[in-house]
């Protein structure tokens, strides 16, 4: 079946530190991959996406590269800010397989000043 | 452009009652998705509606149901509420059946007492 595995949190970093949140997937087809972010008390916001192998998604200083050979889509940011504190979800969707996003369990990030 | 709007923001019901949650998609989006985010259980896919029809359903009992109206708005009904139904219910919308990701609303917090 299709699934997404993320590194467990919480992850605690100091401001301006480098961030990596690991995400690997298992898929029976050719998925599109996404990172969503959930700030406290809010819904999910699409952070970035990649629809085919070797695509790099980027937004607000965050980046992730679709690696088919390692079935990974790790999220990175060179210098985190306190305002990046949130829960990050990796997700996949296979078009024409029921329309649903399959989410990882989420990784909580806390950035300290 | 207005985002995905959900109402009510919070809902408190007694066990055994029925709850109705509402969602208005982004203008031009024909697909609506419902997800349950219960504490400790991550994001679970509930339902997908497209062009007024139910296209896919997650692993939830039949007392979870919904519909999509001609203007593409949607409602989720939960009958015979149980304590375990307490969760954040997120609605999302998309075009092209989610190929480029969804846009989520801020959710309805349902508390069953």
PDB file of N, CA and C in Angstrom, chain A residues 32 34 36 38 41-46 49 51 89 93 95-105, chain B residues 33 35 37 42-43 45 48 55-58 88 90 96-107:
ATOM      1  N   UNK A  32       2.627  12.373  -6.502  1.00  0.00           N
ATOM      2  CA  UNK A  32       3.034  13.747  -6.272  1.00  0.00           C
ATOM      3  C   UNK A  32       3.306  13.867  -4.778  1.00  0.00           C
ATOM      4  N   UNK A  34       4.135  16.363  -1.268  1.00  0.00           N
ATOM      5  CA  UNK A  34       3.800  17.665  -0.701  1.00  0.00           C
ATOM      6  C   UNK A  34       4.350  17.796   0.714  1.00  0.00           C
ATOM      7  N   UNK A  36       3.067  20.108   3.977  1.00  0.00           N
ATOM      8  CA  UNK A  36       2.094  21.025   4.544  1.00  0.00           C
ATOM      9  C   UNK A  36       2.576  21.466   5.918  1.00  0.00           C
ATOM     10  N   UNK A  38       1.230  23.265   9.668  1.00  0.00           N
ATOM     11  CA  UNK A  38       0.075  23.596  10.509  1.00  0.00           C
ATOM     12  C   UNK A  38       0.557  24.414  11.693  1.00  0.00           C
ATOM     13  N   UNK A  41      -3.445  26.062  16.250  1.00  0.00           N
ATOM     14  CA  UNK A  41      -4.831  26.502  16.160  1.00  0.00           C
ATOM     15  C   UNK A  41      -5.340  26.756  14.755  1.00  0.00           C
ATOM     16  N   UNK A  42      -4.574  26.362  13.753  1.00  0.00           N
ATOM     17  CA  UNK A  42      -4.976  26.630  12.371  1.00  0.00           C
ATOM     18  C   UNK A  42      -5.094  25.342  11.561  1.00  0.00           C
ATOM     19  N   UNK A  43      -5.593  25.490  10.334  1.00  0.00           N
ATOM     20  CA  UNK A  43      -5.633  24.365   9.415  1.00  0.00           C
ATOM     21  C   UNK A  43      -4.285  24.175   8.758  1.00  0.00           C
ATOM     22  N   UNK A  44      -4.253  23.362   7.716  1.00  0.00           N
ATOM     23  CA  UNK A  44      -2.997  23.070   7.024  1.00  0.00           C
ATOM     24  C   UNK A  44      -2.792  24.037   5.863  1.00  0.00           C
ATOM     25  N   UNK A  45      -1.533  24.426   5.672  1.00  0.00           N
ATOM     26  CA  UNK A  45      -1.177  25.272   4.527  1.00  0.00           C
ATOM     27  C   UNK A  45      -0.185  24.513   3.666  1.00  0.00           C
ATOM     28  N   UNK A  46      -0.396  24.548   2.374  1.00  0.00           N
ATOM     29  CA  UNK A  46       0.559  23.928   1.461  1.00  0.00           C
ATOM     30  C   UNK A  46       1.849  24.734   1.488  1.00  0.00           C
ATOM     31  N   UNK A  49       5.586  21.633  -3.127  1.00  0.00           N
ATOM     32  CA  UNK A  49       5.190  20.387  -3.773  1.00  0.00           C
ATOM     33  C   UNK A  49       6.178  20.030  -4.876  1.00  0.00           C
ATOM     34  N   UNK A  51       5.985  17.213  -8.369  1.00  0.00           N
ATOM     35  CA  UNK A  51       5.092  16.260  -9.030  1.00  0.00           C
ATOM     36  C   UNK A  51       5.817  15.157  -9.782  1.00  0.00           C
ATOM     37  N   UNK A  89       3.855  18.372   7.911  1.00  0.00           N
ATOM     38  CA  UNK A  89       3.340  17.099   7.421  1.00  0.00           C
ATOM     39  C   UNK A  89       3.840  16.854   6.003  1.00  0.00           C
ATOM     40  N   UNK A  93       0.155  11.924  -2.994  1.00  0.00           N
ATOM     41  CA  UNK A  93      -1.090  11.635  -3.667  1.00  0.00           C
ATOM     42  C   UNK A  93      -0.779  11.023  -5.010  1.00  0.00           C
ATOM     43  N   UNK A  95      -2.480  10.440  -8.448  1.00  0.00           N
ATOM     44  CA  UNK A  95      -3.607  10.883  -9.256  1.00  0.00           C
ATOM     45  C   UNK A  95      -4.357   9.667  -9.790  1.00  0.00           C
ATOM     46  N   UNK A  96      -5.673   9.770  -9.767  1.00  0.00           N
ATOM     47  CA  UNK A  96      -6.547   8.688 -10.238  1.00  0.00           C
ATOM     48  C   UNK A  96      -6.532   7.461  -9.333  1.00  0.00           C
ATOM     49  N   UNK A  97      -6.102   7.648  -8.100  1.00  0.00           N
ATOM     50  CA  UNK A  97      -6.216   6.573  -7.112  1.00  0.00           C
ATOM     51  C   UNK A  97      -7.014   7.062  -5.901  1.00  0.00           C
ATOM     52  N   UNK A  98      -8.140   7.647  -6.175  1.00  0.00           N
ATOM     53  CA  UNK A  98      -9.064   7.961  -5.086  1.00  0.00           C
ATOM     54  C   UNK A  98      -8.960   9.359  -4.542  1.00  0.00           C
ATOM     55  N   UNK A  99      -8.082  10.176  -5.072  1.00  0.00           N
ATOM     56  CA  UNK A  99      -8.056  11.595  -4.739  1.00  0.00           C
ATOM     57  C   UNK A  99      -7.570  11.965  -3.359  1.00  0.00           C
ATOM     58  N   UNK A 100      -7.151  11.001  -2.571  1.00  0.00           N
ATOM     59  CA  UNK A 100      -6.825  11.358  -1.199  1.00  0.00           C
ATOM     60  C   UNK A 100      -5.338  11.578  -1.011  1.00  0.00           C
ATOM     61  N   UNK A 101      -5.052  12.536  -0.142  1.00  0.00           N
ATOM     62  CA  UNK A 101      -3.694  12.731   0.325  1.00  0.00           C
ATOM     63  C   UNK A 101      -3.413  11.740   1.447  1.00  0.00           C
ATOM     64  N   UNK A 102      -2.252  11.133   1.382  1.00  0.00           N
ATOM     65  CA  UNK A 102      -1.822  10.253   2.464  1.00  0.00           C
ATOM     66  C   UNK A 102      -0.737  10.982   3.222  1.00  0.00           C
ATOM     67  N   UNK A 103      -0.970  11.199   4.505  1.00  0.00           N
ATOM     68  CA  UNK A 103      -0.085  12.017   5.316  1.00  0.00           C
ATOM     69  C   UNK A 103       0.845  11.177   6.181  1.00  0.00           C
ATOM     70  N   UNK A 104       2.029  11.725   6.424  1.00  0.00           N
ATOM     71  CA  UNK A 104       2.846  11.209   7.504  1.00  0.00           C
ATOM     72  C   UNK A 104       2.263  11.667   8.833  1.00  0.00           C
ATOM     73  N   UNK A 105       2.902  11.246   9.910  1.00  0.00           N
ATOM     74  CA  UNK A 105       2.344  11.496  11.236  1.00  0.00           C
ATOM     75  C   UNK A 105       2.588  12.915  11.726  1.00  0.00           C
TER      76      UNK A 105
ATOM     77  N   UNK B  33     -12.805  17.724   0.043  1.00  0.00           N
ATOM     78  CA  UNK B  33     -12.318  16.581   0.807  1.00  0.00           C
ATOM     79  C   UNK B  33     -12.531  16.857   2.287  1.00  0.00           C
ATOM     80  N   UNK B  35     -11.283  15.568   6.167  1.00  0.00           N
ATOM     81  CA  UNK B  35     -10.305  14.826   6.951  1.00  0.00           C
ATOM     82  C   UNK B  35     -10.620  14.991   8.437  1.00  0.00           C
ATOM     83  N   UNK B  37      -8.779  14.994  12.137  1.00  0.00           N
ATOM     84  CA  UNK B  37      -7.495  15.060  12.846  1.00  0.00           C
ATOM     85  C   UNK B  37      -7.777  14.898  14.330  1.00  0.00           C
ATOM     86  N   UNK B  42      -3.181  11.542  13.894  1.00  0.00           N
ATOM     87  CA  UNK B  42      -2.820  12.122  12.616  1.00  0.00           C
ATOM     88  C   UNK B  42      -4.029  12.495  11.788  1.00  0.00           C
ATOM     89  N   UNK B  43      -3.806  12.639  10.497  1.00  0.00           N
ATOM     90  CA  UNK B  43      -4.865  13.066   9.577  1.00  0.00           C
ATOM     91  C   UNK B  43      -5.427  11.848   8.857  1.00  0.00           C
ATOM     92  N   UNK B  45      -8.263  10.386   6.182  1.00  0.00           N
ATOM     93  CA  UNK B  45      -9.157  10.729   5.083  1.00  0.00           C
ATOM     94  C   UNK B  45     -10.559  10.209   5.361  1.00  0.00           C
ATOM     95  N   UNK B  48     -14.399  12.209  -0.194  1.00  0.00           N
ATOM     96  CA  UNK B  48     -14.055  13.064  -1.324  1.00  0.00           C
ATOM     97  C   UNK B  48     -15.306  13.226  -2.180  1.00  0.00           C
ATOM     98  N   UNK B  55     -16.869  10.367  -4.414  1.00  0.00           N
ATOM     99  CA  UNK B  55     -15.898   9.651  -5.259  1.00  0.00           C
ATOM    100  C   UNK B  55     -15.087   8.625  -4.486  1.00  0.00           C
ATOM    101  N   UNK B  56     -14.879   8.892  -3.214  1.00  0.00           N
ATOM    102  CA  UNK B  56     -14.087   7.964  -2.423  1.00  0.00           C
ATOM    103  C   UNK B  56     -14.419   8.168  -0.957  1.00  0.00           C
ATOM    104  N   UNK B  57     -14.213   7.131  -0.189  1.00  0.00           N
ATOM    105  CA  UNK B  57     -14.562   7.161   1.204  1.00  0.00           C
ATOM    106  C   UNK B  57     -13.472   6.469   2.003  1.00  0.00           C
ATOM    107  N   UNK B  58     -13.124   7.031   3.138  1.00  0.00           N
ATOM    108  CA  UNK B  58     -12.123   6.418   4.002  1.00  0.00           C
ATOM    109  C   UNK B  58     -12.743   5.350   4.883  1.00  0.00           C
ATOM    110  N   UNK B  88     -10.560  17.617  15.314  1.00  0.00           N
ATOM    111  CA  UNK B  88     -10.605  18.744  14.381  1.00  0.00           C
ATOM    112  C   UNK B  88     -10.960  18.172  13.010  1.00  0.00           C
ATOM    113  N   UNK B  90     -11.200  18.843   9.133  1.00  0.00           N
ATOM    114  CA  UNK B  90     -10.659  19.751   8.136  1.00  0.00           C
ATOM    115  C   UNK B  90     -11.291  19.485   6.786  1.00  0.00           C
ATOM    116  N   UNK B  96      -8.842  19.991 -10.680  1.00  0.00           N
ATOM    117  CA  UNK B  96      -8.107  18.890 -11.319  1.00  0.00           C
ATOM    118  C   UNK B  96      -7.898  17.714 -10.369  1.00  0.00           C
ATOM    119  N   UNK B  97      -8.881  17.462  -9.557  1.00  0.00           N
ATOM    120  CA  UNK B  97      -8.874  16.300  -8.654  1.00  0.00           C
ATOM    121  C   UNK B  97      -7.621  16.228  -7.780  1.00  0.00           C
ATOM    122  N   UNK B  98      -7.141  17.398  -7.386  1.00  0.00           N
ATOM    123  CA  UNK B  98      -6.069  17.440  -6.411  1.00  0.00           C
ATOM    124  C   UNK B  98      -4.671  17.244  -6.962  1.00  0.00           C
ATOM    125  N   UNK B  99      -4.536  17.282  -8.258  1.00  0.00           N
ATOM    126  CA  UNK B  99      -3.245  17.007  -8.871  1.00  0.00           C
ATOM    127  C   UNK B  99      -2.154  17.919  -8.318  1.00  0.00           C
ATOM    128  N   UNK B 100      -2.511  19.172  -8.022  1.00  0.00           N
ATOM    129  CA  UNK B 100      -1.518  20.155  -7.571  1.00  0.00           C
ATOM    130  C   UNK B 100      -1.623  20.433  -6.076  1.00  0.00           C
ATOM    131  N   UNK B 101      -2.336  19.571  -5.370  1.00  0.00           N
ATOM    132  CA  UNK B 101      -2.480  19.754  -3.931  1.00  0.00           C
ATOM    133  C   UNK B 101      -3.814  20.375  -3.580  1.00  0.00           C
ATOM    134  N   UNK B 102      -4.093  20.361  -2.304  1.00  0.00           N
ATOM    135  CA  UNK B 102      -5.349  20.909  -1.816  1.00  0.00           C
ATOM    136  C   UNK B 102      -5.105  22.232  -1.114  1.00  0.00           C
ATOM    137  N   UNK B 103      -6.204  22.985  -0.949  1.00  0.00           N
ATOM    138  CA  UNK B 103      -6.214  24.138  -0.051  1.00  0.00           C
ATOM    139  C   UNK B 103      -7.144  23.805   1.104  1.00  0.00           C
ATOM    140  N   UNK B 104      -6.614  23.893   2.306  1.00  0.00           N
ATOM    141  CA  UNK B 104      -7.386  23.525   3.488  1.00  0.00           C
ATOM    142  C   UNK B 104      -8.042  24.737   4.147  1.00  0.00           C
ATOM    143  N   UNK B 105      -9.164  24.470   4.783  1.00  0.00           N
ATOM    144  CA  UNK B 105      -9.773  25.438   5.673  1.00  0.00           C
ATOM    145  C   UNK B 105      -9.158  25.350   7.061  1.00  0.00           C
ATOM    146  N   UNK B 106      -9.646  26.177   7.958  1.00  0.00           N
ATOM    147  CA  UNK B 106      -9.094  26.225   9.325  1.00  0.00           C
ATOM    148  C   UNK B 106      -9.708  25.179  10.241  1.00  0.00           C
ATOM    149  N   UNK B 107     -10.759  24.525   9.777  1.00  0.00           N
ATOM    150  CA  UNK B 107     -11.300  23.406  10.529  1.00  0.00           C
ATOM    151  C   UNK B 107     -12.439  23.746  11.460  1.00  0.00           C
TER     152      UNK B 107
END
